[in-house]
XYZ file of C-alpha atoms in Angstrom:
679
model
C 88.067 116.143 105.118
C 89.226 118.664 102.520
C 92.094 118.067 100.135
C 94.112 121.101 101.112
C 95.941 119.385 103.985
C 98.459 117.960 101.593
C 100.102 121.211 100.860
C 100.876 122.569 104.288
C 102.086 119.700 106.356
C 104.543 116.949 105.874
C 102.319 114.469 107.624
C 100.506 111.509 106.278
C 97.307 112.379 108.116
C 95.115 113.845 105.444
C 96.446 111.288 103.062
C 95.278 108.379 105.195
C 91.980 110.056 105.752
C 91.366 110.264 102.052
C 92.732 106.845 101.413
C 95.279 108.440 99.079
C 98.280 108.250 101.354
C 100.440 110.576 99.410
C 99.264 109.555 95.937
C 98.235 113.094 95.387
C 95.644 114.381 93.004
C 97.933 115.787 90.390
C 97.851 114.189 87.016
C 99.812 111.249 85.750
C 103.493 111.119 86.269
C 103.596 113.532 89.198
C 101.811 111.319 91.710
C 104.887 109.950 93.393
C 107.029 113.109 93.780
C 105.208 114.515 96.795
C 105.274 111.109 98.463
C 108.980 110.579 97.820
C 109.742 114.025 99.268
C 107.845 113.058 102.415
C 109.760 109.790 102.743
C 113.062 111.686 102.353
C 111.940 114.240 104.955
C 111.174 111.561 107.550
C 114.487 109.847 106.789
C 116.447 113.089 107.339
C 114.616 113.880 110.595
C 115.240 110.325 111.811
C 119.009 110.557 111.307
C 119.285 113.988 112.961
C 117.333 112.740 116.005
C 119.429 109.529 116.069
C 122.641 111.575 116.412
C 121.137 113.755 119.187
C 119.812 110.700 121.061
C 123.315 109.589 122.115
C 124.192 112.666 124.250
C 120.612 112.839 125.590
C 120.827 109.223 126.809
C 124.254 109.813 128.389
C 123.020 112.929 130.236
C 119.887 111.207 131.628
C 119.959 110.166 135.315
C 118.043 106.969 134.689
C 120.447 105.750 131.999
C 123.459 106.773 134.112
C 122.092 104.665 136.981
C 121.670 101.684 134.627
C 125.153 102.053 133.189
C 126.557 102.965 136.620
C 128.348 106.016 135.239
C 128.335 109.560 136.506
C 128.300 112.354 133.921
C 127.565 115.642 135.547
C 128.849 119.174 135.131
C 127.460 122.588 135.836
C 124.550 123.228 133.486
C 124.389 119.597 132.305
C 120.599 119.555 132.830
C 120.297 122.731 130.715
C 122.262 121.082 127.892
C 119.954 118.063 128.192
C 116.961 120.425 128.039
C 118.402 122.217 124.993
C 119.143 119.025 123.025
C 115.725 117.605 123.926
C 114.071 120.837 122.771
C 115.750 120.449 119.360
C 114.503 116.831 119.177
C 111.005 117.884 120.266
C 110.737 120.726 117.749
C 112.658 119.276 114.770
C 111.861 115.566 115.230
C 108.344 116.179 116.489
C 107.478 118.803 113.847
C 105.543 116.463 111.478
C 103.443 115.219 114.404
C 102.843 118.682 115.898
C 101.755 120.212 112.561
C 99.646 117.127 111.936
C 97.941 117.611 115.312
C 97.274 121.264 114.442
C 95.716 120.312 111.058
C 93.521 117.673 112.666
C 92.279 120.104 115.277
C 91.572 122.684 112.577
C 89.589 120.099 110.637
C 87.834 119.051 113.899
C 88.996 115.565 113.098
C 91.229 114.202 115.897
C 93.216 111.192 114.761
C 96.669 109.635 114.922
C 98.677 112.843 114.857
C 96.572 114.267 117.694
C 97.577 111.335 119.893
C 101.286 111.500 119.086
C 101.346 115.321 119.250
C 99.532 115.306 122.595
C 101.779 112.564 124.048
C 105.091 114.217 123.122
C 103.894 117.690 124.197
C 102.827 116.420 127.647
C 106.140 114.550 128.055
C 108.179 117.566 126.945
C 106.194 120.109 128.989
C 106.478 118.088 132.178
C 110.214 117.353 131.709
C 110.959 121.015 130.953
C 109.145 122.010 134.176
C 111.403 119.679 136.206
C 114.501 121.459 134.821
C 113.124 124.797 136.023
C 112.218 123.832 139.555
C 109.315 121.333 139.564
C 110.022 118.404 141.870
C 110.291 115.136 139.944
C 112.267 113.134 137.384
C 112.431 114.365 133.826
C 111.886 111.840 131.064
C 113.698 113.482 128.202
C 115.298 110.194 127.163
C 111.885 108.530 126.894
C 110.634 111.471 124.838
C 113.656 111.301 122.511
C 113.501 107.539 121.941
C 109.740 107.828 121.416
C 110.153 110.492 118.700
C 113.044 108.525 117.155
C 110.987 105.356 116.842
C 107.877 107.194 115.625
C 109.980 108.772 112.841
C 111.486 105.405 111.945
C 108.051 103.771 112.008
C 106.609 106.448 109.731
C 109.512 106.202 107.358
C 109.300 102.381 107.084
C 105.568 102.447 106.793
C 105.462 105.183 104.141
C 107.819 103.078 102.091
C 105.391 100.151 102.378
C 102.566 102.473 101.388
C 104.591 103.699 98.429
C 105.001 100.047 97.447
C 101.243 99.558 97.418
C 100.750 102.488 95.078
C 103.773 101.615 92.964
C 101.678 99.428 90.671
C 99.782 102.533 89.622
C 103.079 104.282 88.957
C 104.032 101.283 86.786
C 100.872 101.769 84.751
C 101.714 105.452 84.415
C 105.221 104.638 83.222
C 103.890 102.414 80.430
C 103.318 105.579 78.441
C 106.489 106.447 76.501
C 107.532 110.088 76.829
C 108.323 110.632 73.136
C 106.885 109.467 69.825
C 108.227 109.431 66.236
C 105.871 111.641 64.246
C 105.911 111.002 60.489
C 105.747 114.154 58.355
C 106.269 114.760 54.631
C 109.907 115.610 55.198
C 110.736 112.612 57.410
C 110.314 111.643 61.034
C 110.618 113.950 64.061
C 110.587 113.073 67.732
C 107.815 114.846 69.650
C 106.464 114.664 73.211
C 103.732 112.034 73.487
C 101.217 114.499 74.951
C 101.429 116.706 71.838
C 100.073 113.938 69.563
C 96.707 114.713 67.977
C 94.049 112.562 66.398
C 94.949 111.390 62.841
C 98.723 111.986 63.308
C 100.831 109.220 61.780
C 103.521 107.767 64.063
C 106.277 105.218 63.623
C 106.746 102.432 66.169
C 110.156 100.793 65.961
C 110.802 97.181 67.100
C 110.792 96.818 70.898
C 109.295 100.277 71.526
C 106.131 101.100 73.431
C 103.101 102.252 71.471
C 102.722 105.989 72.117
C 98.975 106.366 71.411
C 95.849 104.364 70.642
C 95.483 103.973 66.905
C 95.041 101.832 63.810
C 97.901 100.130 61.975
C 98.372 101.672 58.525
C 101.438 99.754 57.523
C 103.519 96.885 58.861
C 103.024 93.617 60.696
C 104.184 92.807 64.214
C 103.317 90.996 67.430
C 102.423 93.182 70.393
C 102.680 92.393 74.081
C 99.554 93.822 75.737
C 99.832 91.826 78.958
C 100.309 94.834 81.244
C 97.063 96.342 79.914
C 94.781 93.385 79.297
C 96.291 90.585 81.360
C 96.519 88.516 78.139
C 99.970 86.922 78.226
C 100.219 85.772 74.580
C 101.583 88.371 72.130
C 98.865 89.529 69.732
C 99.492 89.842 65.994
C 98.686 93.262 64.517
C 98.412 93.971 60.802
C 96.958 96.750 58.656
C 93.615 98.081 59.943
C 93.908 96.596 63.428
C 93.685 98.545 66.678
C 96.689 99.070 68.938
C 96.594 100.298 72.542
C 98.962 102.913 73.954
C 101.444 101.402 76.378
C 101.640 97.954 74.747
C 105.114 96.811 73.695
C 106.011 96.221 70.049
C 107.747 92.994 68.977
C 110.154 92.641 66.040
C 108.244 94.410 63.277
C 107.997 98.116 62.469
C 104.527 99.682 62.471
C 103.059 102.903 61.169
C 100.066 103.836 63.305
C 97.348 106.424 62.657
C 96.445 107.981 66.041
C 92.746 107.634 66.973
C 92.888 109.013 70.531
C 95.192 111.714 71.762
C 96.993 111.026 75.067
C 94.321 112.178 77.496
C 91.617 110.035 75.839
C 93.733 106.934 75.413
C 92.787 103.629 76.966
C 95.784 103.726 79.310
C 94.956 107.193 80.649
C 91.395 106.103 81.279
C 92.621 103.003 83.117
C 94.996 105.059 85.275
C 92.241 107.561 86.097
C 89.875 104.714 86.845
C 92.395 103.021 89.141
C 93.159 106.299 90.860
C 89.516 107.162 91.489
C 88.800 103.594 92.649
C 91.717 103.871 95.076
C 90.293 107.144 96.359
C 86.722 105.904 96.620
C 85.595 104.655 99.996
C 83.784 101.356 100.222
C 81.659 100.295 103.171
C 84.585 98.419 104.746
C 86.750 101.530 104.550
C 84.054 103.682 106.176
C 83.791 101.101 108.957
C 87.574 101.214 109.519
C 87.533 105.028 109.551
C 84.815 104.974 112.186
C 86.796 102.453 114.259
C 89.944 104.622 114.007
C 87.968 107.665 115.185
C 86.668 105.726 118.190
C 90.122 104.370 118.952
C 91.451 107.945 119.101
C 88.809 108.908 121.654
C 89.402 105.692 123.643
C 93.177 106.365 123.614
C 92.789 109.848 125.085
C 90.271 108.676 127.710
C 92.347 105.568 128.586
C 95.472 107.738 128.869
C 93.820 110.222 131.225
C 92.208 107.394 133.257
C 95.635 105.704 133.597
C 97.178 108.961 134.817
C 94.431 109.571 137.383
C 94.563 105.955 138.638
C 98.326 105.935 139.276
C 98.248 109.352 140.985
C 95.407 108.194 143.245
C 97.403 105.048 144.081
C 100.103 107.366 145.444
C 102.667 107.209 142.627
C 104.548 110.331 141.561
C 103.551 112.491 138.581
C 106.501 111.349 136.446
C 105.469 107.674 136.696
C 101.786 108.417 136.069
C 102.674 110.595 133.112
C 104.949 107.968 131.581
C 102.102 105.433 131.796
C 99.715 107.904 130.174
C 102.111 108.664 127.306
C 102.721 104.929 126.689
C 98.984 104.157 126.580
C 98.309 107.002 124.170
C 101.168 106.020 121.850
C 100.349 102.323 121.810
C 96.714 103.128 121.128
C 97.536 105.030 117.946
C 95.029 103.876 115.316
C 97.817 103.807 112.778
C 97.530 100.166 111.761
C 93.761 100.523 111.801
C 93.849 103.606 109.583
C 96.029 101.772 107.060
C 94.373 98.356 107.279
C 91.943 98.989 104.417
C 93.551 101.699 102.224
C 96.689 99.613 101.705
C 94.667 96.614 100.538
C 92.571 98.923 98.343
C 95.636 100.426 96.656
C 97.159 97.033 96.037
C 93.969 95.345 94.809
C 92.889 98.087 92.382
C 96.239 98.374 90.655
C 96.860 94.607 90.601
C 93.456 93.971 89.053
C 94.058 96.627 86.395
C 97.201 94.755 85.331
C 95.162 91.570 85.004
C 92.503 93.153 82.839
C 89.980 93.592 85.693
C 88.999 97.246 85.983
C 87.205 98.153 89.187
C 84.863 101.130 88.807
C 82.907 100.612 91.977
C 84.797 99.536 95.113
C 81.704 98.367 96.978
C 80.648 96.166 94.044
C 84.103 94.621 94.016
C 84.085 93.909 97.758
C 80.568 92.497 97.472
C 81.727 89.975 94.886
C 82.332 87.631 97.816
C 78.551 87.490 98.354
C 77.669 86.342 94.823
C 75.447 83.241 94.744
C 74.597 83.229 91.004
C 76.456 84.382 87.921
C 74.343 85.070 84.857
C 76.345 84.704 81.630
C 75.316 86.459 78.483
C 76.358 83.663 76.111
C 77.726 85.062 72.895
C 81.365 85.921 73.110
C 81.762 85.095 76.803
C 81.270 81.348 77.143
C 81.512 80.861 73.378
C 83.922 82.413 70.899
C 81.167 84.492 69.332
C 81.968 83.358 65.796
C 81.009 80.369 63.650
C 83.574 77.616 63.179
C 83.202 74.462 61.062
C 82.446 71.554 63.374
C 81.746 68.770 60.804
C 82.074 68.185 57.044
C 80.130 65.188 55.681
C 80.208 64.016 52.032
C 77.325 62.127 50.424
C 77.549 59.962 47.287
C 80.327 59.718 44.705
C 81.185 63.282 44.103
C 83.112 65.088 45.604
C 85.339 62.308 46.859
C 86.621 63.983 50.043
C 86.036 66.748 52.635
C 88.683 69.057 51.137
C 86.979 69.024 47.777
C 83.581 69.813 49.330
C 84.797 72.690 51.490
C 86.832 74.083 48.535
C 83.735 74.366 46.356
C 81.708 75.797 49.239
C 84.488 78.296 49.929
C 84.616 79.402 46.289
C 80.967 80.449 46.448
C 81.173 82.013 49.908
C 84.380 83.962 49.170
C 82.450 87.160 48.395
C 80.079 87.072 51.351
C 80.494 88.709 54.759
C 77.865 86.464 56.376
C 79.064 84.742 59.638
C 78.538 81.285 58.021
C 80.598 82.323 54.992
C 83.362 83.645 57.283
C 83.393 80.295 59.133
C 83.702 78.313 55.880
C 86.465 80.581 54.514
C 88.517 80.303 57.725
C 88.282 76.482 57.453
C 89.537 76.694 53.831
C 92.490 78.809 55.001
C 93.212 76.381 57.845
C 93.448 73.560 55.290
C 95.599 75.649 52.894
C 93.293 75.046 49.929
C 93.245 77.103 46.710
C 89.797 78.353 45.684
C 88.518 77.727 42.140
C 87.147 80.578 40.024
C 83.345 81.079 40.116
C 81.088 82.227 37.242
C 77.398 83.108 37.112
C 77.295 83.803 40.855
C 73.814 84.616 42.218
C 72.003 84.652 45.537
C 68.911 82.494 46.059
C 66.860 84.874 48.219
C 66.615 83.691 51.796
C 67.881 80.236 50.853
C 71.564 80.430 49.872
C 73.882 81.058 46.889
C 74.598 79.441 43.502
C 77.326 79.581 40.838
C 79.465 77.579 38.418
C 82.902 76.350 39.500
C 85.157 74.010 37.527
C 82.259 73.325 35.162
C 79.947 72.144 37.974
C 76.726 73.872 39.026
C 77.199 74.393 42.762
C 74.617 75.587 45.294
C 74.948 76.191 49.033
C 71.516 76.039 50.648
C 69.671 75.588 53.937
C 68.022 72.256 54.881
C 64.657 73.969 54.188
C 65.564 74.300 50.482
C 65.997 70.506 50.194
C 62.559 69.879 51.674
C 60.879 72.440 49.388
C 62.482 70.864 46.312
C 61.663 67.324 47.446
C 65.309 66.372 47.676
C 66.182 63.542 50.023
C 67.812 64.559 53.337
C 70.664 62.078 53.921
C 69.946 59.403 56.565
C 72.938 60.373 58.732
C 71.925 64.045 58.796
C 70.988 65.406 62.205
C 71.893 68.843 63.507
C 72.979 68.782 67.140
C 71.755 71.528 69.464
C 74.027 74.398 68.637
C 74.931 73.542 65.044
C 73.849 75.352 61.901
C 73.961 73.177 58.770
C 74.324 74.159 55.100
C 74.067 71.679 52.199
C 76.278 71.674 49.129
C 74.451 70.636 45.934
C 76.392 69.680 42.793
C 74.326 69.648 39.598
C 71.227 69.812 41.845
C 72.143 66.649 43.777
C 73.134 66.755 47.503
C 76.917 66.207 47.640
C 77.375 66.747 51.351
C 76.865 69.203 54.182
C 78.927 71.500 56.391
C 77.928 71.937 60.034
C 79.031 75.106 61.818
C 78.741 76.027 65.464
C 79.624 78.914 67.721
C 82.457 77.035 69.415
C 82.594 76.980 73.200
C 85.736 78.624 74.558
C 88.202 76.098 75.982
C 88.317 78.002 79.324
C 84.535 77.950 79.857
C 84.196 74.471 81.379
C 86.962 75.159 83.927
C 85.414 78.483 84.857
C 81.975 76.932 85.500
C 83.546 74.068 87.493
C 85.453 76.541 89.708
C 82.217 78.475 90.348
C 80.547 75.207 91.419
C 83.466 74.476 93.764
C 82.737 77.843 95.376
C 78.984 77.090 95.641
C 78.072 79.643 93.000
C 75.380 78.836 90.434
C 75.962 79.592 86.758
C 73.019 80.498 84.544
C 72.995 81.080 80.797
C 71.023 84.022 79.392
C 70.770 84.234 75.619
C 68.708 85.448 72.702
C 69.483 82.152 70.921
C 66.887 79.413 70.500
C 66.187 76.854 73.207
C 68.125 74.079 71.441
C 71.356 76.063 71.273
C 71.003 77.316 74.854
C 70.304 73.819 76.169
C 73.242 72.369 74.248
C 75.736 74.950 75.642
C 74.266 74.717 79.140
C 74.452 70.885 79.195
C 77.943 70.757 77.701
C 79.251 73.100 80.376
C 77.219 71.491 83.224
C 75.541 74.804 84.077
C 72.690 75.185 86.568
C 70.121 76.456 84.110
C 69.399 78.709 81.144
C 67.006 81.361 79.840
C 66.674 81.148 76.042
C 65.112 83.409 73.371
C 65.312 86.377 75.740
C 64.972 89.772 74.074
C 67.315 92.543 75.305
C 64.589 94.350 77.276
C 63.521 91.097 78.974
C 66.984 90.436 80.437
C 66.256 92.848 83.268
C 63.152 90.842 84.248
C 65.119 87.580 84.397
C 67.654 89.175 86.759
C 64.794 90.428 88.962
C 63.266 86.916 89.041
C 66.524 85.513 90.427
C 66.817 88.332 92.982
C 63.297 87.606 94.223
C 64.557 84.097 95.086
C 67.152 85.774 97.359
C 70.016 85.213 94.952
C 72.903 87.724 94.987
C 73.327 88.085 91.241
C 76.341 89.022 89.138
C 75.550 89.594 85.473
C 78.080 89.592 82.668
C 77.206 91.426 79.502
C 78.762 93.588 76.839
C 77.882 96.824 78.548
C 75.964 98.386 75.683
C 72.720 96.524 74.968
C 72.812 94.862 78.386
C 72.990 98.161 80.282
C 69.600 97.933 82.080
C 70.219 94.329 83.177
C 73.763 95.168 84.317
C 72.360 98.032 86.384
C 69.677 95.785 87.900
C 72.125 93.010 88.856
C 73.724 93.258 92.298
C 77.051 93.368 90.478
C 77.290 94.312 86.813
C 80.357 93.033 84.984
C 80.903 94.460 81.502
C 82.868 92.001 79.406
C 85.123 92.600 76.446
C 84.616 96.349 76.480
C 88.177 97.165 77.413
C 88.354 99.884 74.795
C 85.073 101.353 75.989
C 85.769 101.804 79.690
C 82.691 103.972 79.765
C 80.529 100.869 80.202
C 78.688 103.205 82.549
C 76.297 100.856 84.314
C 78.822 98.161 85.172
C 80.673 98.218 88.484
C 83.496 96.157 87.015
C 84.880 96.002 83.480
C 86.761 92.958 82.148
C 89.073 93.834 79.283
C 89.030 90.308 77.824
C 85.964 88.176 77.258
C 87.546 85.260 79.060
C 85.086 83.545 81.458
C 88.042 82.614 83.703
C 88.489 86.323 84.392
C 85.030 86.374 85.953
C 86.016 83.545 88.290
C 89.363 85.253 89.068
C 87.478 88.429 89.833
C 85.203 86.699 92.360
C 88.080 84.817 93.996
C 90.182 87.999 94.065
C 87.255 89.902 95.597
C 87.104 87.260 98.341
C 90.877 87.360 98.872
C 90.818 91.172 99.077
C 88.016 91.146 101.616
C 89.861 88.473 103.656
C 92.986 90.669 103.735
C 90.946 93.657 104.933
C 89.318 91.647 107.712
C 92.685 90.107 108.739
C 94.180 93.599 108.904
C 91.258 95.023 110.870
C 91.308 92.056 113.269
C 95.054 92.421 113.792
C 94.891 96.185 114.271
C 92.112 96.013 116.875
C 93.214 92.773 118.581
C 96.689 94.149 119.123
C 95.258 97.153 120.966
C 93.084 95.008 123.247
C 96.206 93.167 124.462
C 98.741 96.020 124.603
C 96.672 98.834 126.162
C 96.313 97.128 129.591
C 100.071 96.308 129.519
C 100.893 99.929 128.727
C 98.603 101.110 131.536
C 100.662 98.952 133.918
C 98.178 96.191 134.759
C 101.105 93.779 135.358
C 103.206 96.363 137.243
C 103.281 94.221 140.389
C 104.618 91.276 138.309
C 107.447 93.529 137.155
C 106.134 93.952 133.576
C 106.066 97.543 132.404
C 106.271 98.956 128.878
C 108.246 102.158 128.290
C 106.935 104.753 125.783
C 109.681 103.686 123.346
C 108.620 100.020 123.559
C 105.045 101.219 123.041
C 106.191 103.036 119.898
C 108.053 99.938 118.683
C 104.938 97.780 119.138
C 102.800 100.335 117.336
C 105.254 100.474 114.432
C 105.459 96.677 114.240
C 101.672 96.393 114.115
C 101.562 98.914 111.249
C 104.302 97.156 109.308
C 102.526 93.782 109.775
C 99.415 95.331 108.218
C 101.476 96.742 105.325
C 103.236 93.432 104.649
C 99.966 91.513 104.825
C 98.432 93.857 102.235
C 101.505 93.391 100.046
C 100.931 89.614 99.952
C 97.700 90.028 97.999
C 97.781 88.216 94.629
C 95.461 87.589 91.680
C 95.098 83.877 90.967
C 95.478 83.050 87.323
């Protein structure tokens, strides 16, 4: 199916086929125009046909019999023919051109059915005006076209709703930016910004480009981009993402990515290509729609032949045929999956779940094991002080001990030092001045503070120097301990641990509720791995695994028939992510090019992984519900349209057929619209 259909017909056909439904392939910001024009076109055609329907109904014999009125004058049937011709050509135009395009593409579908049905009805009715014996059914033709136009108009609005979330993402980008130059600030178009430009962000404005804060302090709302609802504080040197909303402070930002390379643009492109990509479910639905088209034409012709052979007149047989063909339209079926796809991709993007591979996302319902790469996913990925214990007389309290430790560690960038310093800040303590600072190679640091000789050393240093380890000293599984010596005597110790994220336990519990195993994979030692795994009640762990061995561990699980999802950071875990049935790159929001992962999570929150799996299941459920509805409805309505209950007095007119078809399509659209991400 080539892309050129869009330009020469006003139909939805090619759009459904591609799963784009009018979200055309132009770049950001233009996507909706074409679609809106199509909606307006259908609306206009509907109203014109609505006005013409009144005289057509009044001039029709059948309606006159029902209303028991007589409207007849010389040439009245020619006026009826003329008005109906206008309805057929003007109202039927989108369907007729659509039929032509489908035939040209050798791809018969919905428009073929509608085009064929209205042409047969019109051709036969026109023949009766010019001498063929029989009843015309111009009024059926008119009401059929009227309802098809209304149905299309309603349904295209639903479709537009499904792709509106993408438009919302597009609109996050402000159109202008305040560029700072030597002679003041000028307003420029956002797309003209270049790397290393300096821009001003005023309070309440949207950030115009990815960059680093050079000056100022403010809280930013990034929820639309990362799904993180709490405002994030940004100060000098920190990254900001285009499209996030500034709080009360003013910021000067040095641009790092020009518009086209910004995070937001990449997300929009990613969402768009994911919406356009076909997953296995979509291909299945396409195949079903193709078959339904063939069945509709065959069922229509069979209905016609049957009624003629039973001795009914051509008009009756033809009306049955037209009704069967219209009701059989695979409209709902053609939309069942694309609508859910559009909704799910854009919704997930707003919640910080970026789908790169549709099939991987739909397969998330099959996951039986999730392998977590520990650092930074289940844990915070940075050392925090977990215990401070004092020994002996001096220092007298925890504050004093951590203050002296902090004084020595103030110059170091080591993770342990960072953990100690953040504890000092938390306690609002002032650090004493340090003299004679020196590092004890491989063992710790030493210096003089407030006249005391202070050392911070590992437990190994105490053993080597025959110093007594305190009786209450024992490092739990995931703790790292450093001792503080004052004048060469142990004064206490500080235990630090990579703290487990508060959301981790909930996430693992929810996985268990869904019968999914959770397994820890880490380069850390066995003690740490066991401690984290036990604390979180996980199903197992692999410890001391080197990066290149991760792949093997995934394979081992797959050999036990597990359907494995692996979470990793997308860079050093690339081979393992590629090997896993579903690779989920975590915390690489800024680097969407986590090439090997099928899904990228912007935040490192383990709850996002659970949300992703549950959302994958919900999405798949919606698709199946829609497919079941779209096919089940046909199984029931086709025999009714063919006239199986004719002897019981139940007969559907073409217009009723069109109403039922429209209703089934709208049900599918509404059902897709109900899709939500749990959070």
